[in-house]
mmCIF file of C-alpha atoms in Angstrom:
data_model
loop_
_atom_site.group_PDB
_atom_site.id
_atom_site.type_symbol
_atom_site.label_atom_id
_atom_site.label_comp_id
_atom_site.label_asym_id
_atom_site.label_seq_id
_atom_site.Cartn_x
_atom_site.Cartn_y
_atom_site.Cartn_z
ATOM 1 C CA MET A 1 -89.149 51.373 -166.700
ATOM 2 C CA ARG A 2 -87.533 52.394 -163.088
ATOM 3 C CA TRP A 3 -85.892 56.034 -162.260
ATOM 4 C CA ARG A 4 -82.783 55.320 -161.160
ATOM 5 C CA ARG A 5 -80.391 57.657 -159.169
ATOM 6 C CA GLN A 6 -77.481 59.608 -161.066
ATOM 7 C CA GLY A 7 -75.245 60.872 -158.210
ATOM 8 C CA ARG A 8 -75.539 61.577 -154.607
ATOM 9 C CA GLU A 9 -76.474 65.202 -154.747
ATOM 10 C CA GLU A 10 -79.088 64.868 -157.273
ATOM 11 C CA ALA A 11 -82.577 65.289 -155.348
ATOM 12 C CA GLY A 12 -84.510 62.983 -157.953
ATOM 13 C CA PRO A 13 -86.215 59.808 -157.337
ATOM 14 C CA VAL A 14 -84.642 56.509 -155.778
ATOM 15 C CA GLU A 15 -83.259 53.658 -157.718
ATOM 16 C CA GLY A 16 -85.878 50.773 -158.135
ATOM 17 C CA VAL A 17 -89.144 53.060 -157.991
ATOM 18 C CA ALA A 18 -91.552 52.353 -160.805
ATOM 19 C CA ILE A 19 -92.673 55.388 -163.332
ATOM 20 C CA SER A 20 -96.199 53.997 -162.660
ATOM 21 C CA GLY A 21 -95.687 55.065 -158.702
ATOM 22 C CA TYR A 22 -95.071 58.193 -159.751
ATOM 23 C CA ALA A 23 -97.770 58.254 -162.562
ATOM 24 C CA LYS A 24 -100.433 57.181 -159.579
ATOM 25 C CA TYR A 25 -99.004 59.731 -157.263
ATOM 26 C CA CYS A 26 -99.116 62.469 -159.553
ATOM 27 C CA TYR A 27 -102.683 61.527 -160.611
ATOM 28 C CA ARG A 28 -103.679 61.962 -156.890
ATOM 29 C CA LYS A 29 -102.231 65.245 -156.244
ATOM 30 C CA LEU A 30 -103.612 66.769 -159.462
ATOM 31 C CA GLN A 31 -107.269 65.282 -158.280
ATOM 32 C CA LYS A 32 -106.432 67.279 -155.151
ATOM 33 C CA ALA A 33 -105.914 70.349 -156.716
ATOM 34 C CA ALA A 34 -108.592 70.248 -159.324
ATOM 35 C CA LEU A 35 -110.659 69.911 -155.821
ATOM 36 C CA THR A 36 -109.314 72.299 -153.324
ATOM 37 C CA GLY A 37 -106.995 74.574 -155.940
ATOM 38 C CA ALA A 38 -103.529 75.232 -156.302
ATOM 39 C CA LYS A 39 -101.244 76.181 -153.597
ATOM 40 C CA LYS A 40 -101.090 79.690 -153.619
ATOM 41 C CA GLY A 41 -98.569 82.355 -152.099
ATOM 42 C CA LEU A 42 -96.447 85.428 -153.475
ATOM 43 C CA GLN A 43 -92.981 84.003 -152.874
ATOM 44 C CA LYS A 44 -91.322 81.300 -155.102
ATOM 45 C CA PRO A 45 -91.087 78.287 -153.371
ATOM 46 C CA CYS A 46 -87.623 77.844 -151.555
ATOM 47 C CA MET A 47 -85.093 74.855 -152.256
ATOM 48 C CA GLU A 48 -86.251 73.226 -148.968
ATOM 49 C CA GLU A 49 -90.014 73.127 -150.478
ATOM 50 C CA ILE A 50 -89.018 71.632 -153.744
ATOM 51 C CA LYS A 51 -86.942 68.894 -152.409
ATOM 52 C CA HIS A 52 -89.421 68.168 -149.619
ATOM 53 C CA ALA A 53 -92.117 68.040 -153.315
ATOM 54 C CA ARG A 54 -90.008 66.119 -154.852
ATOM 55 C CA ASN A 55 -89.178 63.214 -152.202
ATOM 56 C CA ALA A 56 -92.919 63.571 -151.115
ATOM 57 C CA ILE A 57 -93.769 60.538 -152.580
ATOM 58 C CA PHE A 58 -91.409 58.425 -150.161
ATOM 59 C CA SER A 59 -92.296 60.496 -147.446
ATOM 60 C CA PRO A 60 -96.513 60.639 -147.385
ATOM 61 C CA SER A 61 -97.720 64.046 -146.281
ATOM 62 C CA MET A 62 -100.146 64.681 -143.609
ATOM 63 C CA PHE A 63 -102.102 66.968 -145.587
ATOM 64 C CA GLY A 64 -104.128 65.090 -148.237
ATOM 65 C CA SER A 65 -103.986 61.824 -146.865
ATOM 66 C CA SER A 66 -106.770 60.274 -144.800
ATOM 67 C CA LEU A 67 -107.172 59.753 -141.337
ATOM 68 C CA GLU A 68 -106.179 56.309 -140.959
ATOM 69 C CA GLU A 69 -102.545 57.151 -143.374
ATOM 70 C CA VAL A 70 -102.144 59.858 -140.860
ATOM 71 C CA MET A 71 -102.366 57.707 -137.903
ATOM 72 C CA SER A 72 -100.200 55.325 -139.589
ATOM 73 C CA LEU A 73 -97.703 57.738 -140.236
ATOM 74 C CA GLN A 74 -97.488 58.896 -136.545
ATOM 75 C CA LYS A 75 -97.267 54.986 -135.216
ATOM 76 C CA GLU A 76 -93.707 54.958 -134.452
ATOM 77 C CA ARG A 77 -93.548 58.627 -133.010
ATOM 78 C CA TYR A 78 -96.729 58.380 -130.924
ATOM 79 C CA PRO A 79 -97.550 54.815 -130.539
ATOM 80 C CA ASP A 80 -100.337 55.778 -127.704
ATOM 81 C CA SER A 81 -101.680 58.686 -129.349
ATOM 82 C CA GLN A 82 -105.375 58.340 -130.487
ATOM 83 C CA LEU A 83 -105.486 61.456 -132.278
ATOM 84 C CA PRO A 84 -103.663 63.058 -135.016
ATOM 85 C CA TRP A 85 -100.650 64.716 -133.929
ATOM 86 C CA VAL A 86 -100.768 67.209 -136.527
ATOM 87 C CA GLN A 87 -104.629 68.131 -135.030
ATOM 88 C CA THR A 88 -103.573 68.172 -131.363
ATOM 89 C CA ARG A 89 -100.212 70.063 -132.073
ATOM 90 C CA LEU A 90 -101.682 72.547 -134.360
ATOM 91 C CA SER A 91 -104.555 73.263 -132.190
ATOM 92 C CA GLU A 92 -102.700 73.727 -129.193
ATOM 93 C CA GLU A 93 -100.600 76.472 -131.071
ATOM 94 C CA VAL A 94 -103.313 78.056 -131.729
ATOM 95 C CA LEU A 95 -104.413 78.703 -128.163
ATOM 96 C CA GLY A 96 -100.740 79.059 -126.956
ATOM 97 C CA LEU A 97 -100.675 81.982 -129.079
ATOM 98 C CA ASN A 98 -103.702 83.434 -127.379
ATOM 99 C CA GLY A 99 -106.280 82.729 -130.525
ATOM 100 C CA ASP A 100 -109.052 82.386 -128.313
ATOM 101 C CA GLN A 101 -108.217 86.570 -127.393
ATOM 102 C CA THR A 102 -107.830 87.187 -131.038
ATOM 103 C CA GLU A 103 -110.460 89.357 -133.287
ATOM 104 C CA GLY A 104 -111.264 87.230 -136.478
ATOM 105 C CA ILE A 105 -109.585 83.903 -135.467
ATOM 106 C CA PHE A 106 -110.295 81.387 -138.344
ATOM 107 C CA ARG A 107 -112.185 84.277 -140.306
ATOM 108 C CA VAL A 108 -108.962 86.299 -141.013
ATOM 109 C CA PRO A 109 -106.608 84.245 -143.050
ATOM 110 C CA GLY A 110 -102.770 83.986 -142.243
ATOM 111 C CA ASP A 111 -100.469 85.141 -144.349
ATOM 112 C CA ILE A 112 -100.189 82.571 -147.055
ATOM 113 C CA ASP A 113 -96.342 82.247 -147.256
ATOM 114 C CA GLU A 114 -96.177 82.007 -143.441
ATOM 115 C CA VAL A 115 -98.930 78.902 -143.358
ATOM 116 C CA ASN A 116 -97.051 77.408 -146.181
ATOM 117 C CA ALA A 117 -93.621 77.576 -144.658
ATOM 118 C CA LEU A 118 -95.512 75.980 -141.548
ATOM 119 C CA LYS A 119 -97.031 73.821 -143.451
ATOM 120 C CA LEU A 120 -93.387 72.481 -145.071
ATOM 121 C CA GLN A 121 -92.241 72.067 -140.900
ATOM 122 C CA VAL A 122 -95.152 70.135 -139.504
ATOM 123 C CA ASP A 123 -94.771 67.572 -142.414
ATOM 124 C CA GLN A 124 -91.344 67.270 -140.797
ATOM 125 C CA TRP A 125 -93.091 66.489 -137.646
ATOM 126 C CA LYS A 126 -91.501 70.655 -136.180
ATOM 127 C CA ILE A 127 -93.469 73.300 -134.979
ATOM 128 C CA PRO A 128 -91.002 76.520 -135.193
ATOM 129 C CA THR A 129 -90.443 78.420 -131.962
ATOM 130 C CA GLY A 130 -91.422 82.307 -131.904
ATOM 131 C CA LEU A 131 -94.671 81.755 -133.915
ATOM 132 C CA GLU A 132 -96.665 85.189 -132.984
ATOM 133 C CA ASP A 133 -99.721 85.568 -134.935
ATOM 134 C CA PRO A 134 -102.186 82.836 -134.021
ATOM 135 C CA HIS A 135 -103.714 83.144 -137.794
ATOM 136 C CA ILE A 136 -100.939 80.720 -139.112
ATOM 137 C CA PRO A 137 -101.926 78.045 -137.162
ATOM 138 C CA ALA A 138 -105.436 78.577 -137.254
ATOM 139 C CA SER A 139 -105.127 78.771 -141.034
ATOM 140 C CA LEU A 140 -103.011 75.397 -141.438
ATOM 141 C CA LEU A 141 -105.336 73.778 -139.210
ATOM 142 C CA LYS A 142 -108.382 74.765 -141.328
ATOM 143 C CA LEU A 143 -106.549 73.939 -144.219
ATOM 144 C CA TRP A 144 -105.548 70.036 -142.966
ATOM 145 C CA TYR A 145 -109.600 69.538 -141.967
ATOM 146 C CA ARG A 146 -109.998 70.556 -145.409
ATOM 147 C CA GLU A 147 -107.463 68.658 -147.580
ATOM 148 C CA LEU A 148 -108.358 65.365 -145.861
ATOM 149 C CA GLU A 149 -108.390 62.732 -148.678
ATOM 150 C CA GLU A 150 -112.197 61.870 -147.409
ATOM 151 C CA PRO A 151 -114.143 64.487 -145.278
ATOM 152 C CA LEU A 152 -114.141 64.383 -141.799
ATOM 153 C CA ILE A 153 -117.868 63.458 -141.749
ATOM 154 C CA PRO A 154 -117.534 60.628 -144.445
ATOM 155 C CA HIS A 155 -119.855 61.102 -147.281
ATOM 156 C CA GLU A 156 -122.325 58.472 -146.332
ATOM 157 C CA PHE A 157 -123.177 60.561 -143.809
ATOM 158 C CA TYR A 158 -123.742 63.447 -145.308
ATOM 159 C CA GLU A 159 -127.376 62.944 -146.083
ATOM 160 C CA GLU A 160 -127.746 62.067 -142.215
ATOM 161 C CA CYS A 161 -126.446 65.772 -141.198
ATOM 162 C CA ILE A 162 -128.343 67.508 -144.049
ATOM 163 C CA THR A 163 -131.807 66.195 -142.866
ATOM 164 C CA HIS A 164 -131.083 66.439 -139.144
ATOM 165 C CA TYR A 165 -129.216 69.640 -139.380
ATOM 166 C CA ASP A 166 -131.799 71.286 -136.785
ATOM 167 C CA ASP A 167 -132.528 68.155 -134.692
ATOM 168 C CA PRO A 168 -129.979 68.329 -131.705
ATOM 169 C CA GLU A 169 -130.782 64.853 -130.463
ATOM 170 C CA ALA A 170 -130.046 63.539 -134.046
ATOM 171 C CA ALA A 171 -127.169 65.036 -135.003
ATOM 172 C CA VAL A 172 -125.803 64.102 -131.831
ATOM 173 C CA ASN A 173 -126.126 60.302 -132.774
ATOM 174 C CA VAL A 174 -124.697 60.541 -136.181
ATOM 175 C CA VAL A 175 -121.740 61.810 -134.511
ATOM 176 C CA MET A 176 -121.891 59.057 -132.306
ATOM 177 C CA GLY A 177 -122.449 56.677 -135.529
ATOM 178 C CA LEU A 178 -119.129 57.817 -137.378
ATOM 179 C CA PRO A 179 -115.981 55.686 -137.571
ATOM 180 C CA HIS A 180 -114.029 55.349 -134.390
ATOM 181 C CA ILE A 181 -111.231 57.383 -135.616
ATOM 182 C CA ASN A 182 -113.710 60.158 -137.195
ATOM 183 C CA LYS A 183 -115.844 60.409 -133.872
ATOM 184 C CA LEU A 184 -112.801 61.167 -131.862
ATOM 185 C CA VAL A 185 -111.338 63.833 -134.617
ATOM 186 C CA LEU A 186 -114.688 65.536 -134.797
ATOM 187 C CA CYS A 187 -115.227 65.307 -130.836
ATOM 188 C CA TYR A 188 -111.866 66.821 -130.541
ATOM 189 C CA LEU A 189 -112.614 69.686 -133.116
ATOM 190 C CA ILE A 190 -116.113 70.385 -131.357
ATOM 191 C CA ARG A 191 -114.612 70.816 -127.922
ATOM 192 C CA PHE A 192 -111.710 73.266 -129.540
ATOM 193 C CA LEU A 193 -114.496 75.268 -131.079
ATOM 194 C CA GLN A 194 -116.629 75.366 -127.833
ATOM 195 C CA VAL A 195 -113.650 77.002 -126.219
ATOM 196 C CA PHE A 196 -114.156 79.915 -128.371
ATOM 197 C CA GLY A 197 -117.902 80.064 -128.246
ATOM 198 C CA GLN A 198 -117.912 80.570 -124.686
ATOM 199 C CA PRO A 199 -119.229 84.268 -123.971
ATOM 200 C CA ALA A 200 -115.955 85.850 -122.758
ATOM 201 C CA ASN A 201 -114.069 84.964 -125.663
ATOM 202 C CA VAL A 202 -116.963 85.871 -128.297
ATOM 203 C CA ALA A 203 -116.602 89.581 -127.051
ATOM 204 C CA ILE A 204 -113.386 89.406 -127.884
ATOM 205 C CA THR A 205 -113.005 87.700 -131.139
ATOM 206 C CA LYS A 206 -116.192 88.773 -132.731
ATOM 207 C CA MET A 207 -116.795 84.930 -133.458
ATOM 208 C CA ASP A 208 -120.021 83.421 -132.129
ATOM 209 C CA VAL A 209 -121.180 79.978 -132.997
ATOM 210 C CA ASN A 210 -122.637 81.294 -136.069
ATOM 211 C CA ASN A 211 -119.206 82.180 -137.286
ATOM 212 C CA LEU A 212 -117.617 79.432 -135.712
ATOM 213 C CA ALA A 213 -119.898 77.055 -138.289
ATOM 214 C CA MET A 214 -120.042 79.111 -141.059
ATOM 215 C CA VAL A 215 -115.820 78.729 -141.095
ATOM 216 C CA MET A 216 -115.835 75.529 -140.201
ATOM 217 C CA ALA A 217 -118.372 73.630 -141.900
ATOM 218 C CA PRO A 218 -116.942 73.413 -145.583
ATOM 219 C CA ASN A 219 -114.237 71.844 -143.555
ATOM 220 C CA CYS A 220 -116.178 68.974 -142.179
ATOM 221 C CA LEU A 221 -118.744 68.280 -144.300
ATOM 222 C CA ARG A 222 -118.493 67.945 -148.570
ATOM 223 C CA CYS A 223 -121.395 68.252 -151.029
ATOM 224 C CA GLN A 224 -121.172 66.252 -153.732
ATOM 225 C CA SER A 225 -123.739 67.639 -155.804
ATOM 226 C CA ASP A 226 -122.706 69.528 -158.773
ATOM 227 C CA ASP A 227 -125.926 71.652 -158.932
ATOM 228 C CA PRO A 228 -125.892 75.385 -157.431
ATOM 229 C CA ARG A 229 -129.112 75.091 -156.150
ATOM 230 C CA ILE A 230 -128.510 72.083 -154.008
ATOM 231 C CA ILE A 231 -125.369 73.274 -152.618
ATOM 232 C CA PHE A 232 -126.485 76.782 -151.903
ATOM 233 C CA GLU A 233 -129.621 75.258 -149.926
ATOM 234 C CA ASN A 234 -126.810 72.334 -148.450
ATOM 235 C CA THR A 235 -124.307 75.137 -147.416
ATOM 236 C CA ARG A 236 -126.904 76.344 -144.807
ATOM 237 C CA LYS A 237 -128.009 73.099 -143.311
ATOM 238 C CA GLU A 238 -124.084 72.152 -143.047
ATOM 239 C CA MET A 239 -123.716 75.205 -141.002
ATOM 240 C CA SER A 240 -126.812 74.808 -138.668
ATOM 241 C CA PHE A 241 -125.621 71.014 -138.104
ATOM 242 C CA ILE A 242 -122.252 71.984 -137.097
ATOM 243 C CA ARG A 243 -123.776 75.099 -134.986
ATOM 244 C CA VAL A 244 -125.821 72.510 -133.175
ATOM 245 C CA LEU A 245 -122.794 70.374 -132.414
ATOM 246 C CA ILE A 246 -121.005 73.155 -131.221
ATOM 247 C CA GLN A 247 -123.785 74.113 -128.993
ATOM 248 C CA ARG A 248 -125.216 70.632 -127.547
ATOM 249 C CA LEU A 249 -122.146 68.088 -128.118
ATOM 250 C CA ASP A 250 -121.328 66.634 -124.916
ATOM 251 C CA THR A 251 -117.457 66.421 -125.576
ATOM 252 C CA SER A 252 -116.480 66.004 -121.825
ATOM 253 C CA PHE A 253 -115.140 62.288 -122.409
ATOM 254 C CA MET A 254 -112.583 63.638 -124.219
ATOM 255 C CA ASP A 255 -110.815 65.437 -121.273
ATOM 256 C CA GLY A 256 -107.201 64.165 -121.173
ATOM 257 C CA LEU A 257 -107.489 62.644 -124.786
ATOM 258 C CA LEU A 258 -104.520 62.571 -126.769
#
């Protein structure tokens, strides 16, 4: 059985798309919601959001996809880019709005409805002009990392990270052994966080390396255990691993890389 478009104004499925395709797409979305929680916000979805959601199966989102899928999505627009546009553009927006001079950056959440609105725009390859609050792109950037289909540091490297959480040399070696795209994206993130970890910025943001590691570790590593004791113990080690990278990872090779 296949959906058929009934009229030009209908925002429904395109003719010739099997229902099984929708079923698989909805199943993946339900799995994501179970993992990350439902979308939150005080306002009802606007018509633009509803239309975007209904047609999302034909226009894959940069959120909730794998790094490989994100790079494939941007291949025509940015064929020479080695990093996800969504990552670099939102990071630049945070800095452009003086996020490195904003108290509580990455800790204080942006207005959820504004974040949702920005997410819709970003999925259309736009960054609206007139943004004033750096917490908005900062919150969306964290969301992008958190919603990656596979964590930024893949599951098969998790135990190594936990084992070497307080060994700088071993921790750096784990990063260097990641798949190429994961390594580049993680090193870009660490280089970005190193800007915020500079003492002059910390004095204003109140976000030292410990705080930065605390808010970013859950967006890079995912514990797969259901045991609360293991989750609690590993949370501390995840934070320590990211803190060590902020302090010790040499990211100078990322200069000029986009």
